[in-house]
Amino acid sequence: MIRRCAMLAALAAAGPAAAQLAPDTPDHLDIFYWQAVSVMNPYLSGGVKDIEGASMVLEPLARYGPDGRLLPYLAREIPTRANGGISGDGRTITWRLREDIAWSDGTALTASDVVFTGEYCMHPEGGCAARSRFAGVERIEAPDAHRVRITFEEPTPAPYGPFVGAPSPILQKAQFADCLGARAPECTEQNFGPVGTGPFMVREFRPNDVVVLDANPEYREPGKPHFETAAIIGGGDPAAAGRTVMETGEVDYAWNLQVAPEVLERMAQGGAGVLEIGFGTTVERIEVNLSDPSPELPEELRATRNVPHPVLQDRRVRKALSLAIDREVLSEIGYGPAARPVCDLIPAPAHYVSGANDGCLTPDRARAGELLDAAGWRMNPDGVRMRDGVPLELTFTTSTNAVRQDIQALIRQWWQDLGIEVRLRNVEPSVYFGGDPGSPDTFQRFYADLQMHANRFEGTDPQAYLGARRCGLEPRPDTQWQGENINRYCDPDYDALWAELAGTGALARRVELVRALNDMLVQDYVVLPLVHRGSVSARANSLGGVELNVWDSELWNVADWYRMEAG
Amino acid sequence: MLTYTMRRLALAVPTLLLISLIVFLLLELAPGDPMAQMPLTIPPEVREQMRIALGLGEPWYVRYVAWLHMVFVVEPSHMLAAATGVDLAAEGSRLLSWQSRAPVAEIIAQRLPQTLWVVGLSYLFGILVAVPLGVASARRPHSWLDTIGTFIAMAGFSVPTFFTGVLLIVIFSVTLGWLPSMYDTTLEVTDWDSLRRQAAQLAMPVTVLALYNAAQISRYVRAATLDNLAQDYVRAVRARGMSERAVLYLHVLRNAMIPVVTVIALGVPNIFAGAIITEQIFRVNGIGELLISAIHANDIPMVQTLTFLFAVLIVLFNLLADILYGMLDPRIRYD
Amino acid sequence: MTDAAALLPLRSQWRPVWERLRGNRAALAGAALFAGLLVFVSIGPILWMVDPWAIDPDNRNQGPSLGHPLGTDQLGRDLLARLMVGGRITLAVGVMAMLIGVGLGTLVGVMAGYFRRLDGVLMRLTDLFLALPMLPILLVLVLLFREALAARLGEATGIFLLVVGAIGLTSWMHTARIVRADVMTLKERDFITAAQAIGTPPRRIITRHVLPNVLSPVIVSATLGVAGAIMIESALSFLGMGFPPDVPTWGRMVHDAVDYLQQFPGRVLWPGAFISLTVLSVNYLGDGLRAALDPRGI
């Protein structure tokens, strides 16, 4: 009982009168993130919801615009070789900051803030979520108050990792100076209410519930933002989020409406709002296991490269699986307007898209059957193919999600028509996507023949994304089942091509290499791309200025959002 | 009775410690990973660094002892400090949630009011409906009142709250536009207008849960009353010419209350545990939502602490029920 | 005493119970309803020979028609056929898990209430189980036993036992607390103290005098238990810890269809109605059973 009284007392002492969400007021903006914001410091989380929530307050030096091009934010311009911002040897990049930027507490932004942010994220004990953006950075220094020079250990063709994009914004040194390394998580006040340069500043933060924001009086553009207050409301589910914007009109903007197409359609008829759909790099795909996941194998061999898959090592079988799938139908039934069928692993930006594989959009079940026949799998009278007395049976796993279970059912039907017995499984997402080395159900373990999930790459460059399929990066017992090459794919030609990509700076050649790598994976049927998934959001009819940006935070231009006059 | 109570309270301490240890081991054994909700774009090395920053590099017994220290020493001292204004805070870092990196105690304190409003009120209404309904049904079994009560009760607990909740939203928020479809946790009741808004946002979640609670409790009340009406002692007092009303209120209800007290006491800790589904549907970000999201995110400090607080309440209320048995029926003796 | 002699009084004790059960309208209605549901799920698929898994992308979200009396779902699968097939598992899980949960709860409750020495240990165990968070327990159970059970008993049986066992093991505590409270008051009643005084062994007192008198709360628990088990099963399967995603249990169908409530209400109402009917039938059956077993008979 004492404990409870104390907790209530602590609550009463929690601060000034809580803000009240006031819908229907012209000066207030309500944004719904059904996955609620947990923390306003993106370096401590890495979750999309947290990065986007924080992007209303914190800003990077530059970010990608809706067309995928870099736009300077806190920097004056984008450093390039042409303007001398990137050194001839490709090892240093020098950013020049704008001189008119003030933090929301009135002090000026200087290069020391940027240097400090680098130090903050690169601290070995900090567990920084954006650490990979600083990979290869040797040092970050400030030649003067408005210049930041980043030196890399090796020539880096695209040195736009640190301080670019919503995951890597600038923190205020004065505020976070005592929060380095192991102390980072203990700075609750700072992590919940960072001082920023963005259009809004935090008034009240309730983790996983609601963020109440005020307009930043120091914001550099006069007259912006157009709203005096804003709130990011969290909790509930995607259906509720869509309902509040498009049917009841309680909220102005809702993020990530992952619901069935029929439900989306009905909501859109609600009349209070419209859908905003943008296509980034997310591809829902089937990953094919090239190693044998049989439970009869000993633990140290099961699902490792030492034991090739008895069925799926044959490219003809993999191709047959792909040929049987009608991607148009999957896209329409599973996602409606929120997706389109796809045959490439790299679906965007446009110049990287191979387009050489679009034949996969037309299923060819006859050809698939021939391929299976050729591979020795003969049709039995009971409808299941056999080879050497072994029936053709495959396990198909995915994470728990209503749409994915529908897609599983559709694909199973097509494969069964081909004579393949398919066992379906779904795994709780926190287990499937978690890397717990003790769990047999993670996607890295891959104790199944086929797996379906979505993945994407950040920013506009797929180099690291394609690098994940190299030999030696596969999860295995001695890496505690960590690793990104989940197919256990290994092709020296692929690795050589990727090494060339990593050392190439010229865009034209990079495009060729990216397309070639994409084609190798797809034409080897190691990965079966299914649909290119867009992000679906909803905005109220009265909300203007929204421009969906798939390369950065959806709230990237919230400063420009405004209330349209009724009528 | 006093010695029994003291003995039970003393026994509660090792019981709770054992429960906390078992829960800790259970969470340790459960598959899942705090990095599961991070985007796949974060590479494995960075994930590993983030895990170590959460303290996952230490063996489990070190983390368990650290948790005990934080729950029994650090956190109480901070609460005392917050309550008295005197800086008594003990050394050592506070117990932080892995999701938000905020002190667990502060988040729980933030979540408690809305849970108490919604779940507490619905429990109260549920009991207020269930007891008279159950007694009335039992007095005339198979009458029209009993039949209707049975049907409502069956519907109440066989139709899931995720269905009734969405149904009410579709009717009252989407179609009629009378009530808000989501709960505003920052609303503070200061005047008539805010009270009206509070009532409006409570109406649907409380109705959904109250129906469910009333359905369950009324069945137990009906069964207990029915049982007692058939007992020999009731025949005896009836034979002595006592009025039916007096029989009911003086004898039957008192004895029928024993199972009812058990059921109600079992339900009270649930008030604090929140109602996961209803909270999610109406966006009441209370304790239930906190627990389920912490479980999904493998936020072990949060799950462990919430479960422990829940265990404290269970032990206390079950003890309270046992003491009440002795008062309702003096023949029950524990010593 | 020989076995036959032991059975004899038992049989004569059960005969009037049967007579009373037959005379109880509520019990008969409950039994008829339950039998009807059993026929629906067992014989139904033999008469209605539509493949519940057959996907038909051209006939999605159809309303009732001759070919599909209850319409089709979002993949064009026949709702009636799915209700029939899914009902088998739903009914089996609901009843089996309830029997385990209520059986375990009654056993623990009677033991704790009757034998004071066991009370402390058993009730602390109950407190422990009440406090354990459900989801992690289930995750651990699945982790530990899924592959082992599937390997030994086959995929389908293994999962069924796992689901039924998991639900049963996590739902006995309320019954135990309530039965214990009833037993504690009963134990002090004259007829029990009299039986004890003439040296009746505890086992006999419990089966002859205690159990019949705690039946009412047990029956209520059983009714609630069936509904609870069906709901928990749907949550388990939805989370991927129960049956594979292609098993259309009633709870899962309701769960999946809630988002479509405004457009296709039938899709959530039909499985919902079947769950309610199941619970209702168990309730009336139980109520009749209780009345029939009560020697005073009301």
CSV table of N, CA, C and O in Angstrom, one decimal, chain B residues 52 73 100 104 135 149 155 165 168 195 218 221 228 231 237 258 264 283 289 292 295 297:
chain,number,residue,atom,x,y,z
B,52,ILE,N,24.3,-5.4,-25.3
B,52,ILE,CA,25.3,-5.3,-24.2
B,52,ILE,C,25.0,-4.0,-23.4
B,52,ILE,O,25.1,-4.0,-22.1
B,73,VAL,N,15.7,-1.4,-2.9
B,73,VAL,CA,16.5,-0.3,-2.2
B,73,VAL,C,16.4,1.0,-3.0
B,73,VAL,O,15.9,2.0,-2.5
B,100,SER,N,11.9,2.6,-23.3
B,100,SER,CA,11.9,4.0,-23.3
B,100,SER,C,13.0,4.6,-22.4
B,100,SER,O,13.3,5.8,-22.5
B,104,VAL,N,11.1,2.6,-14.5
B,104,VAL,CA,9.9,1.8,-14.6
B,104,VAL,C,8.8,2.3,-13.7
B,104,VAL,O,7.6,2.4,-14.1
B,135,VAL,N,-28.8,-12.8,-7.4
B,135,VAL,CA,-29.7,-13.2,-6.3
B,135,VAL,C,-31.1,-13.3,-6.8
B,135,VAL,O,-31.8,-14.3,-6.6
B,149,GLY,N,-31.4,-13.2,-17.8
B,149,GLY,CA,-30.1,-13.0,-17.1
B,149,GLY,C,-29.1,-14.0,-17.6
B,149,GLY,O,-28.0,-13.7,-17.9
B,155,ALA,N,-23.9,-14.3,-23.3
B,155,ALA,CA,-23.4,-13.5,-24.4
B,155,ALA,C,-22.3,-12.6,-23.9
B,155,ALA,O,-21.3,-12.4,-24.5
B,165,GLY,N,-16.3,-4.2,-28.4
B,165,GLY,CA,-15.6,-2.9,-28.4
B,165,GLY,C,-15.7,-2.3,-29.8
B,165,GLY,O,-16.2,-1.1,-29.9
B,168,LEU,N,-19.3,-1.2,-30.6
B,168,LEU,CA,-19.7,0.1,-30.0
B,168,LEU,C,-19.1,1.3,-30.7
B,168,LEU,O,-19.8,2.3,-30.9
B,195,LEU,N,-15.2,17.1,-16.9
B,195,LEU,CA,-15.8,15.9,-16.3
B,195,LEU,C,-16.8,15.3,-17.3
B,195,LEU,O,-16.8,14.0,-17.5
B,218,SER,N,-22.2,-12.7,-11.9
B,218,SER,CA,-23.6,-13.0,-11.6
B,218,SER,C,-23.8,-14.5,-11.6
B,218,SER,O,-24.6,-15.0,-10.9
B,221,VAL,N,-22.7,-15.7,-8.2
B,221,VAL,CA,-23.7,-15.3,-7.2
B,221,VAL,C,-24.9,-16.1,-7.3
B,221,VAL,O,-25.5,-16.6,-6.3
B,228,ASN,N,-27.4,-22.2,-1.3
B,228,ASN,CA,-27.7,-22.0,0.1
B,228,ASN,C,-29.2,-22.0,0.4
B,228,ASN,O,-29.7,-22.4,1.5
B,231,GLN,N,-30.2,-25.4,1.5
B,231,GLN,CA,-29.6,-26.0,2.7
B,231,GLN,C,-30.6,-26.3,3.8
B,231,GLN,O,-31.7,-25.6,3.9
B,237,VAL,N,-35.0,-22.3,9.4
B,237,VAL,CA,-35.5,-21.0,9.8
B,237,VAL,C,-36.9,-20.7,9.1
B,237,VAL,O,-37.7,-20.0,9.7
B,258,ILE,N,-19.5,-16.2,0.6
B,258,ILE,CA,-18.1,-16.7,0.7
B,258,ILE,C,-17.5,-17.0,-0.7
B,258,ILE,O,-16.4,-16.4,-1.0
B,264,ILE,N,-14.6,-12.0,-6.2
B,264,ILE,CA,-14.3,-10.6,-6.3
B,264,ILE,C,-12.9,-10.3,-5.9
B,264,ILE,O,-12.2,-9.5,-6.5
B,283,ARG,N,-7.7,2.7,-27.1
B,283,ARG,CA,-6.5,3.4,-27.0
B,283,ARG,C,-6.4,4.0,-25.5
B,283,ARG,O,-6.0,5.2,-25.4
B,289,GLU,N,-2.0,-2.4,-21.4
B,289,GLU,CA,-1.3,-2.1,-22.7
B,289,GLU,C,0.2,-2.0,-22.4
B,289,GLU,O,1.0,-2.5,-23.2
B,292,ILE,N,1.5,-5.7,-22.1
B,292,ILE,CA,1.6,-6.5,-23.3
B,292,ILE,C,2.6,-5.9,-24.3
B,292,ILE,O,3.3,-6.7,-24.9
B,295,ILE,N,5.9,-7.1,-23.0
B,295,ILE,CA,6.1,-8.5,-23.4
B,295,ILE,C,6.5,-8.6,-24.8
B,295,ILE,O,7.5,-9.3,-25.1
B,297,ALA,N,7.9,-6.5,-26.7
B,297,ALA,CA,9.2,-5.9,-26.9
B,297,ALA,C,10.3,-6.5,-26.1
B,297,ALA,O,11.5,-6.1,-26.1
